[in-house]
Amino acid sequence: MKIVAAGASTGGPQALAAFLSGLPAGFHRPVLVVQHMAPGFTRGLADWLGKITPLRVKIGTQGEPLSGGTVYIAPEGTHMVLNRSGDSLRFSDGPPLHMVRPSVSMLFRSVAEVYGRDSAALLFSGMGADGAEELKQLRNLGAATFAQDRESSVVWGMPGEAVRLEGAEHVGPPSVLAAILSGMAAGSSNRAETTDNGERR
Protein backbone atom coordinates (compact mmCIF):
# COMPACT_ATOMS: atom_id res chain seq x y z
CA MET A 1 0.00 0.00 0.00
CA LYS A 2 1.53 3.28 -1.14
CA ILE A 3 -1.27 5.83 -0.82
CA VAL A 4 -4.64 6.33 0.91
CA ALA A 5 -7.61 8.26 -0.51
CA ALA A 6 -10.79 9.14 1.37
CA GLY A 7 -14.06 10.86 0.57
CA ALA A 8 -16.82 12.26 2.77
CA SER A 9 -19.76 14.64 2.78
CA THR A 10 -22.46 15.23 5.42
CA GLY A 11 -21.15 13.92 8.74
CA GLY A 12 -17.70 13.59 7.24
CA PRO A 13 -15.71 15.86 9.56
CA GLN A 14 -16.58 13.77 12.61
CA ALA A 15 -15.83 10.56 10.71
CA LEU A 16 -12.51 11.90 9.44
CA ALA A 17 -11.58 12.98 12.96
CA ALA A 18 -12.26 9.50 14.34
CA PHE A 19 -10.42 7.83 11.49
CA LEU A 20 -7.34 10.06 11.38
CA SER A 21 -6.92 10.12 15.15
CA GLY A 22 -6.88 6.32 15.01
CA LEU A 23 -3.85 6.22 12.72
CA PRO A 24 -0.43 5.93 14.38
CA ALA A 25 2.15 8.71 14.28
CA GLY A 26 4.34 6.37 12.25
CA PHE A 27 1.80 6.00 9.43
CA HIS A 28 4.11 6.75 6.50
CA ARG A 29 1.66 7.06 3.62
CA PRO A 30 0.14 10.20 2.13
CA VAL A 31 -3.59 10.51 2.78
CA LEU A 32 -5.67 12.42 0.21
CA VAL A 33 -9.09 13.67 1.34
CA VAL A 34 -12.08 15.11 -0.49
CA GLN A 35 -14.65 16.54 1.92
CA HIS A 36 -17.75 18.23 0.51
CA MET A 37 -18.07 21.50 2.44
CA ALA A 38 -19.72 24.89 2.20
CA PRO A 39 -17.33 27.60 0.95
CA GLY A 40 -15.11 29.08 3.61
CA PHE A 41 -14.89 26.09 5.96
CA THR A 42 -12.15 23.90 4.48
CA ARG A 43 -9.28 25.78 6.11
CA GLY A 44 -10.96 25.47 9.50
CA LEU A 45 -11.43 21.75 8.94
CA ALA A 46 -7.73 21.29 8.19
CA ASP A 47 -6.71 23.28 11.26
CA TRP A 48 -9.09 21.33 13.50
CA LEU A 49 -8.04 17.92 12.21
CA GLY A 50 -4.40 18.90 12.58
CA LYS A 51 -4.92 19.39 16.30
CA ILE A 52 -6.47 15.99 16.97
CA THR A 53 -4.48 13.65 14.73
CA PRO A 54 -0.83 12.62 14.98
CA LEU A 55 -0.43 13.29 11.25
CA ARG A 56 0.30 16.60 9.56
CA VAL A 57 -2.85 18.05 7.95
CA LYS A 58 -2.86 20.72 5.24
CA ILE A 59 -4.72 22.02 2.21
CA GLY A 60 -3.22 20.56 -0.96
CA THR A 61 -1.51 22.88 -3.45
CA GLN A 62 -0.78 22.61 -7.16
CA GLY A 63 2.32 20.55 -7.94
CA GLU A 64 2.98 19.77 -4.30
CA PRO A 65 5.14 16.66 -3.80
CA LEU A 66 3.43 14.01 -1.70
CA SER A 67 4.94 13.16 1.65
CA GLY A 68 4.18 10.19 3.90
CA GLY A 69 2.42 10.93 7.16
CA THR A 70 0.68 13.97 5.68
CA VAL A 71 -3.04 14.47 5.07
CA TYR A 72 -3.86 16.57 2.00
CA ILE A 73 -7.36 18.05 1.91
CA ALA A 74 -8.74 19.14 -1.45
CA PRO A 75 -9.20 22.93 -1.65
CA GLU A 76 -12.63 24.37 -2.35
CA GLY A 77 -13.99 24.50 -5.87
CA THR A 78 -11.41 22.32 -7.64
CA HIS A 79 -10.93 18.63 -8.35
CA MET A 80 -7.84 17.09 -6.72
CA VAL A 81 -6.01 14.37 -8.66
CA LEU A 82 -2.51 12.93 -9.03
CA ASN A 83 0.07 13.68 -11.66
CA ARG A 84 1.00 10.82 -13.99
CA SER A 85 3.89 9.63 -11.84
CA GLY A 86 1.75 9.75 -8.70
CA ASP A 87 4.25 11.75 -6.68
CA SER A 88 2.52 15.15 -6.62
CA LEU A 89 -0.90 16.80 -6.69
CA ARG A 90 -2.59 18.62 -9.50
CA PHE A 91 -5.94 20.36 -9.69
CA SER A 92 -8.64 20.80 -12.29
CA ASP A 93 -11.47 23.31 -12.56
CA GLY A 94 -13.41 20.96 -14.81
CA PRO A 95 -17.18 20.66 -14.48
CA PRO A 96 -18.66 19.29 -11.25
CA LEU A 97 -19.19 15.54 -11.03
CA HIS A 98 -22.18 14.27 -9.03
CA MET A 99 -22.97 18.01 -8.75
CA VAL A 100 -19.88 18.62 -6.61
CA ARG A 101 -16.36 19.95 -7.05
CA PRO A 102 -14.09 18.63 -5.62
CA SER A 103 -15.40 15.17 -6.38
CA VAL A 104 -14.46 11.94 -4.63
CA SER A 105 -15.01 10.08 -7.90
CA MET A 106 -12.37 12.19 -9.65
CA LEU A 107 -9.84 11.50 -6.89
CA PHE A 108 -10.56 7.77 -6.81
CA ARG A 109 -10.30 7.49 -10.61
CA SER A 110 -6.90 9.12 -10.50
CA VAL A 111 -5.70 6.85 -7.70
CA ALA A 112 -6.98 3.80 -9.59
CA GLU A 113 -5.17 4.85 -12.75
CA VAL A 114 -1.83 5.62 -11.09
CA TYR A 115 -1.63 3.22 -8.13
CA GLY A 116 -4.26 0.55 -8.72
CA ARG A 117 -3.88 -2.30 -6.23
CA ASP A 118 -1.13 -0.44 -4.35
CA SER A 119 -3.70 1.88 -2.75
CA ALA A 120 -6.43 2.04 -0.13
CA ALA A 121 -9.67 4.01 -0.43
CA LEU A 122 -12.41 4.86 2.05
CA LEU A 123 -15.90 6.33 1.85
CA PHE A 124 -17.32 8.01 4.92
CA SER A 125 -20.71 9.48 5.81
CA GLY A 126 -22.35 11.56 3.12
CA MET A 127 -25.35 12.06 0.84
CA GLY A 128 -25.43 10.83 -2.73
CA ALA A 129 -23.15 8.36 -4.47
CA ASP A 130 -19.94 10.30 -5.11
CA GLY A 131 -17.06 7.81 -5.20
CA ALA A 132 -19.14 4.63 -4.83
CA GLU A 133 -18.65 3.23 -8.33
CA GLU A 134 -14.98 4.13 -8.24
CA LEU A 135 -14.54 2.34 -4.91
CA LYS A 136 -15.90 -0.77 -6.62
CA GLN A 137 -13.42 -0.22 -9.46
CA LEU A 138 -10.57 0.03 -6.97
CA ARG A 139 -11.65 -3.16 -5.25
CA ASN A 140 -11.72 -4.93 -8.60
CA LEU A 141 -8.12 -3.81 -9.14
CA GLY A 142 -7.09 -5.33 -5.81
CA ALA A 143 -6.94 -2.17 -3.71
CA ALA A 144 -8.01 -2.21 -0.06
CA THR A 145 -11.46 -0.63 0.13
CA PHE A 146 -13.46 0.56 3.14
CA ALA A 147 -16.88 2.07 3.87
CA GLN A 148 -18.32 3.53 7.05
CA ASP A 149 -21.15 1.48 8.51
CA ARG A 150 -24.77 2.60 8.69
CA GLU A 151 -24.84 2.82 12.49
CA SER A 152 -22.02 5.35 12.79
CA SER A 153 -22.91 7.42 9.69
CA VAL A 154 -24.90 10.64 9.85
CA VAL A 155 -26.06 9.91 6.29
CA TRP A 156 -25.44 6.45 4.83
CA GLY A 157 -25.56 7.57 1.21
CA MET A 158 -22.08 7.39 -0.27
CA PRO A 159 -20.85 4.49 1.87
CA GLY A 160 -24.20 2.73 1.61
CA GLU A 161 -24.10 2.83 -2.18
CA ALA A 162 -20.56 1.45 -2.11
CA VAL A 163 -21.75 -1.43 0.09
CA ARG A 164 -24.69 -2.06 -2.24
CA LEU A 165 -22.28 -2.26 -5.19
CA GLU A 166 -20.03 -4.61 -3.19
CA GLY A 167 -17.24 -2.07 -3.49
CA ALA A 168 -16.22 -2.13 0.17
CA GLU A 169 -14.08 -4.98 1.43
CA HIS A 170 -14.31 -3.69 5.01
CA VAL A 171 -17.32 -1.97 6.62
CA GLY A 172 -17.33 -0.47 10.10
CA PRO A 173 -17.03 2.68 12.21
CA PRO A 174 -14.12 4.99 11.36
CA SER A 175 -11.98 4.02 14.35
CA VAL A 176 -12.22 0.33 13.43
CA LEU A 177 -11.37 1.08 9.80
CA ALA A 178 -8.32 3.00 11.00
CA ALA A 179 -7.15 -0.01 12.99
CA ILE A 180 -7.60 -2.36 10.03
CA LEU A 181 -5.81 0.01 7.66
CA SER A 182 -2.94 0.52 10.10
CA GLY A 183 -2.47 -3.22 10.37
CA MET A 184 -2.44 -3.59 6.60
CA ALA A 185 0.08 -0.78 6.22
CA ALA A 186 2.37 -2.31 8.84
CA GLY A 187 2.15 -5.67 7.12
CA SER A 188 2.96 -4.27 3.69
CA SER A 189 5.93 -2.37 5.13
CA ASN A 190 7.29 -5.57 6.64
CA ARG A 191 6.85 -7.43 3.35
CA ALA A 192 8.64 -4.67 1.45
CA GLU A 193 11.66 -5.09 3.72
CA THR A 194 11.92 -8.82 3.06
CA THR A 195 13.63 -10.36 0.03
CA ASP A 196 12.19 -13.28 -1.93
CA ASN A 197 14.18 -15.81 0.13
CA GLY A 198 12.81 -14.40 3.37
CA GLU A 199 15.90 -12.50 4.45
CA ARG A 200 15.61 -8.97 5.77
CA ARG A 201 16.95 -6.31 3.46
mmCIF file of C-alpha atoms in Angstrom:
data_model
loop_
_atom_site.group_PDB
_atom_site.id
_atom_site.type_symbol
_atom_site.label_atom_id
_atom_site.label_comp_id
_atom_site.label_asym_id
_atom_site.label_seq_id
_atom_site.Cartn_x
_atom_site.Cartn_y
_atom_site.Cartn_z
ATOM 1 C CA MET A 1 0.000 0.000 0.000
ATOM 2 C CA LYS A 2 1.530 3.280 -1.140
ATOM 3 C CA ILE A 3 -1.274 5.829 -0.816
ATOM 4 C CA VAL A 4 -4.642 6.335 0.908
ATOM 5 C CA ALA A 5 -7.613 8.260 -0.506
ATOM 6 C CA ALA A 6 -10.793 9.143 1.375
ATOM 7 C CA GLY A 7 -14.063 10.856 0.570
ATOM 8 C CA ALA A 8 -16.817 12.263 2.770
ATOM 9 C CA SER A 9 -19.764 14.643 2.784
ATOM 10 C CA THR A 10 -22.462 15.235 5.423
ATOM 11 C CA GLY A 11 -21.150 13.919 8.735
ATOM 12 C CA GLY A 12 -17.698 13.586 7.240
ATOM 13 C CA PRO A 13 -15.712 15.861 9.560
ATOM 14 C CA GLN A 14 -16.578 13.766 12.606
ATOM 15 C CA ALA A 15 -15.832 10.556 10.706
ATOM 16 C CA LEU A 16 -12.512 11.903 9.443
ATOM 17 C CA ALA A 17 -11.580 12.977 12.961
ATOM 18 C CA ALA A 18 -12.264 9.501 14.344
ATOM 19 C CA PHE A 19 -10.419 7.835 11.486
ATOM 20 C CA LEU A 20 -7.339 10.064 11.378
ATOM 21 C CA SER A 21 -6.925 10.125 15.146
ATOM 22 C CA GLY A 22 -6.880 6.320 15.012
ATOM 23 C CA LEU A 23 -3.848 6.218 12.716
ATOM 24 C CA PRO A 24 -0.431 5.932 14.376
ATOM 25 C CA ALA A 25 2.148 8.710 14.280
ATOM 26 C CA GLY A 26 4.339 6.365 12.249
ATOM 27 C CA PHE A 27 1.798 5.999 9.431
ATOM 28 C CA HIS A 28 4.105 6.749 6.503
ATOM 29 C CA ARG A 29 1.662 7.061 3.618
ATOM 30 C CA PRO A 30 0.142 10.203 2.134
ATOM 31 C CA VAL A 31 -3.594 10.511 2.778
ATOM 32 C CA LEU A 32 -5.674 12.419 0.211
ATOM 33 C CA VAL A 33 -9.090 13.668 1.340
ATOM 34 C CA VAL A 34 -12.079 15.110 -0.495
ATOM 35 C CA GLN A 35 -14.652 16.538 1.923
ATOM 36 C CA HIS A 36 -17.752 18.234 0.515
ATOM 37 C CA MET A 37 -18.068 21.505 2.436
ATOM 38 C CA ALA A 38 -19.716 24.890 2.204
ATOM 39 C CA PRO A 39 -17.325 27.597 0.946
ATOM 40 C CA GLY A 40 -15.106 29.083 3.613
ATOM 41 C CA PHE A 41 -14.894 26.088 5.957
ATOM 42 C CA THR A 42 -12.148 23.904 4.483
ATOM 43 C CA ARG A 43 -9.278 25.778 6.112
ATOM 44 C CA GLY A 44 -10.956 25.473 9.496
ATOM 45 C CA LEU A 45 -11.429 21.745 8.940
ATOM 46 C CA ALA A 46 -7.734 21.286 8.191
ATOM 47 C CA ASP A 47 -6.710 23.280 11.259
ATOM 48 C CA TRP A 48 -9.092 21.325 13.501
ATOM 49 C CA LEU A 49 -8.036 17.924 12.208
ATOM 50 C CA GLY A 50 -4.396 18.899 12.580
ATOM 51 C CA LYS A 51 -4.922 19.390 16.304
ATOM 52 C CA ILE A 52 -6.474 15.989 16.965
ATOM 53 C CA THR A 53 -4.484 13.645 14.731
ATOM 54 C CA PRO A 54 -0.830 12.616 14.977
ATOM 55 C CA LEU A 55 -0.426 13.290 11.249
ATOM 56 C CA ARG A 56 0.299 16.598 9.563
ATOM 57 C CA VAL A 57 -2.853 18.050 7.951
ATOM 58 C CA LYS A 58 -2.861 20.716 5.235
ATOM 59 C CA ILE A 59 -4.716 22.022 2.209
ATOM 60 C CA GLY A 60 -3.217 20.556 -0.960
ATOM 61 C CA THR A 61 -1.507 22.883 -3.448
ATOM 62 C CA GLN A 62 -0.779 22.614 -7.163
ATOM 63 C CA GLY A 63 2.315 20.545 -7.944
ATOM 64 C CA GLU A 64 2.980 19.769 -4.297
ATOM 65 C CA PRO A 65 5.141 16.659 -3.804
ATOM 66 C CA LEU A 66 3.428 14.008 -1.701
ATOM 67 C CA SER A 67 4.943 13.158 1.654
ATOM 68 C CA GLY A 68 4.185 10.192 3.895
ATOM 69 C CA GLY A 69 2.422 10.930 7.156
ATOM 70 C CA THR A 70 0.685 13.972 5.678
ATOM 71 C CA VAL A 71 -3.036 14.474 5.072
ATOM 72 C CA TYR A 72 -3.856 16.572 1.999
ATOM 73 C CA ILE A 73 -7.362 18.048 1.913
ATOM 74 C CA ALA A 74 -8.740 19.145 -1.449
ATOM 75 C CA PRO A 75 -9.196 22.927 -1.647
ATOM 76 C CA GLU A 76 -12.627 24.369 -2.348
ATOM 77 C CA GLY A 77 -13.990 24.496 -5.874
ATOM 78 C CA THR A 78 -11.413 22.319 -7.637
ATOM 79 C CA HIS A 79 -10.925 18.633 -8.347
ATOM 80 C CA MET A 80 -7.842 17.087 -6.716
ATOM 81 C CA VAL A 81 -6.011 14.370 -8.661
ATOM 82 C CA LEU A 82 -2.508 12.934 -9.025
ATOM 83 C CA ASN A 83 0.070 13.683 -11.663
ATOM 84 C CA ARG A 84 0.997 10.815 -13.988
ATOM 85 C CA SER A 85 3.890 9.631 -11.844
ATOM 86 C CA GLY A 86 1.752 9.746 -8.697
ATOM 87 C CA ASP A 87 4.253 11.753 -6.675
ATOM 88 C CA SER A 88 2.521 15.146 -6.619
ATOM 89 C CA LEU A 89 -0.898 16.800 -6.690
ATOM 90 C CA ARG A 90 -2.589 18.616 -9.504
ATOM 91 C CA PHE A 91 -5.938 20.360 -9.691
ATOM 92 C CA SER A 92 -8.644 20.803 -12.285
ATOM 93 C CA ASP A 93 -11.474 23.315 -12.560
ATOM 94 C CA GLY A 94 -13.408 20.962 -14.814
ATOM 95 C CA PRO A 95 -17.178 20.658 -14.482
ATOM 96 C CA PRO A 96 -18.658 19.286 -11.250
ATOM 97 C CA LEU A 97 -19.186 15.540 -11.027
ATOM 98 C CA HIS A 98 -22.183 14.274 -9.035
ATOM 99 C CA MET A 99 -22.965 18.012 -8.754
ATOM 100 C CA VAL A 100 -19.878 18.618 -6.608
ATOM 101 C CA ARG A 101 -16.361 19.946 -7.049
ATOM 102 C CA PRO A 102 -14.088 18.634 -5.624
ATOM 103 C CA SER A 103 -15.397 15.169 -6.380
ATOM 104 C CA VAL A 104 -14.463 11.942 -4.632
ATOM 105 C CA SER A 105 -15.010 10.081 -7.896
ATOM 106 C CA MET A 106 -12.366 12.190 -9.645
ATOM 107 C CA LEU A 107 -9.841 11.499 -6.892
ATOM 108 C CA PHE A 108 -10.564 7.767 -6.808
ATOM 109 C CA ARG A 109 -10.305 7.489 -10.610
ATOM 110 C CA SER A 110 -6.901 9.119 -10.503
ATOM 111 C CA VAL A 111 -5.702 6.853 -7.699
ATOM 112 C CA ALA A 112 -6.976 3.796 -9.586
ATOM 113 C CA GLU A 113 -5.166 4.848 -12.749
ATOM 114 C CA VAL A 114 -1.830 5.620 -11.087
ATOM 115 C CA TYR A 115 -1.630 3.224 -8.128
ATOM 116 C CA GLY A 116 -4.263 0.549 -8.717
ATOM 117 C CA ARG A 117 -3.876 -2.303 -6.231
ATOM 118 C CA ASP A 118 -1.133 -0.436 -4.346
ATOM 119 C CA SER A 119 -3.703 1.876 -2.753
ATOM 120 C CA ALA A 120 -6.432 2.045 -0.134
ATOM 121 C CA ALA A 121 -9.669 4.009 -0.427
ATOM 122 C CA LEU A 122 -12.406 4.859 2.050
ATOM 123 C CA LEU A 123 -15.898 6.333 1.853
ATOM 124 C CA PHE A 124 -17.317 8.008 4.922
ATOM 125 C CA SER A 125 -20.706 9.481 5.812
ATOM 126 C CA GLY A 126 -22.353 11.564 3.120
ATOM 127 C CA MET A 127 -25.345 12.059 0.839
ATOM 128 C CA GLY A 128 -25.432 10.826 -2.729
ATOM 129 C CA ALA A 129 -23.150 8.360 -4.467
ATOM 130 C CA ASP A 130 -19.936 10.298 -5.113
ATOM 131 C CA GLY A 131 -17.062 7.808 -5.202
ATOM 132 C CA ALA A 132 -19.143 4.634 -4.826
ATOM 133 C CA GLU A 133 -18.653 3.226 -8.329
ATOM 134 C CA GLU A 134 -14.976 4.130 -8.238
ATOM 135 C CA LEU A 135 -14.545 2.344 -4.906
ATOM 136 C CA LYS A 136 -15.896 -0.766 -6.619
ATOM 137 C CA GLN A 137 -13.416 -0.221 -9.461
ATOM 138 C CA LEU A 138 -10.570 0.030 -6.970
ATOM 139 C CA ARG A 139 -11.652 -3.165 -5.246
ATOM 140 C CA ASN A 140 -11.720 -4.932 -8.602
ATOM 141 C CA LEU A 141 -8.122 -3.809 -9.140
ATOM 142 C CA GLY A 142 -7.090 -5.330 -5.812
ATOM 143 C CA ALA A 143 -6.938 -2.170 -3.706
ATOM 144 C CA ALA A 144 -8.007 -2.210 -0.058
ATOM 145 C CA THR A 145 -11.463 -0.633 0.135
ATOM 146 C CA PHE A 146 -13.462 0.562 3.135
ATOM 147 C CA ALA A 147 -16.879 2.072 3.874
ATOM 148 C CA GLN A 148 -18.319 3.531 7.047
ATOM 149 C CA ASP A 149 -21.152 1.475 8.511
ATOM 150 C CA ARG A 150 -24.768 2.603 8.693
ATOM 151 C CA GLU A 151 -24.844 2.821 12.491
ATOM 152 C CA SER A 152 -22.017 5.351 12.789
ATOM 153 C CA SER A 153 -22.907 7.417 9.690
ATOM 154 C CA VAL A 154 -24.904 10.636 9.845
ATOM 155 C CA VAL A 155 -26.063 9.905 6.288
ATOM 156 C CA TRP A 156 -25.436 6.447 4.832
ATOM 157 C CA GLY A 157 -25.562 7.571 1.214
ATOM 158 C CA MET A 158 -22.078 7.386 -0.273
ATOM 159 C CA PRO A 159 -20.852 4.486 1.869
ATOM 160 C CA GLY A 160 -24.201 2.728 1.615
ATOM 161 C CA GLU A 161 -24.103 2.833 -2.177
ATOM 162 C CA ALA A 162 -20.564 1.455 -2.107
ATOM 163 C CA VAL A 163 -21.745 -1.429 0.086
ATOM 164 C CA ARG A 164 -24.689 -2.060 -2.243
ATOM 165 C CA LEU A 165 -22.281 -2.264 -5.185
ATOM 166 C CA GLU A 166 -20.029 -4.611 -3.185
ATOM 167 C CA GLY A 167 -17.239 -2.073 -3.490
ATOM 168 C CA ALA A 168 -16.218 -2.133 0.165
ATOM 169 C CA GLU A 169 -14.083 -4.984 1.430
ATOM 170 C CA HIS A 170 -14.311 -3.690 5.008
ATOM 171 C CA VAL A 171 -17.323 -1.968 6.617
ATOM 172 C CA GLY A 172 -17.334 -0.467 10.101
ATOM 173 C CA PRO A 173 -17.033 2.684 12.210
ATOM 174 C CA PRO A 174 -14.117 4.992 11.360
ATOM 175 C CA SER A 175 -11.980 4.016 14.347
ATOM 176 C CA VAL A 176 -12.225 0.331 13.432
ATOM 177 C CA LEU A 177 -11.375 1.075 9.798
ATOM 178 C CA ALA A 178 -8.317 3.002 10.997
ATOM 179 C CA ALA A 179 -7.146 -0.007 12.991
ATOM 180 C CA ILE A 180 -7.603 -2.356 10.031
ATOM 181 C CA LEU A 181 -5.806 0.006 7.658
ATOM 182 C CA SER A 182 -2.941 0.524 10.095
ATOM 183 C CA GLY A 183 -2.473 -3.222 10.374
ATOM 184 C CA MET A 184 -2.438 -3.593 6.599
ATOM 185 C CA ALA A 185 0.084 -0.784 6.223
ATOM 186 C CA ALA A 186 2.366 -2.310 8.841
ATOM 187 C CA GLY A 187 2.147 -5.673 7.125
ATOM 188 C CA SER A 188 2.958 -4.265 3.689
ATOM 189 C CA SER A 189 5.927 -2.373 5.129
ATOM 190 C CA ASN A 190 7.287 -5.572 6.639
ATOM 191 C CA ARG A 191 6.850 -7.435 3.354
ATOM 192 C CA ALA A 192 8.641 -4.672 1.454
ATOM 193 C CA GLU A 193 11.663 -5.093 3.715
ATOM 194 C CA THR A 194 11.923 -8.822 3.059
ATOM 195 C CA THR A 195 13.629 -10.363 0.030
ATOM 196 C CA ASP A 196 12.195 -13.284 -1.928
ATOM 197 C CA ASN A 197 14.180 -15.810 0.132
ATOM 198 C CA GLY A 198 12.809 -14.404 3.372
ATOM 199 C CA GLU A 199 15.904 -12.495 4.448
ATOM 200 C CA ARG A 200 15.605 -8.975 5.768
ATOM 201 C CA ARG A 201 16.950 -6.306 3.460
#
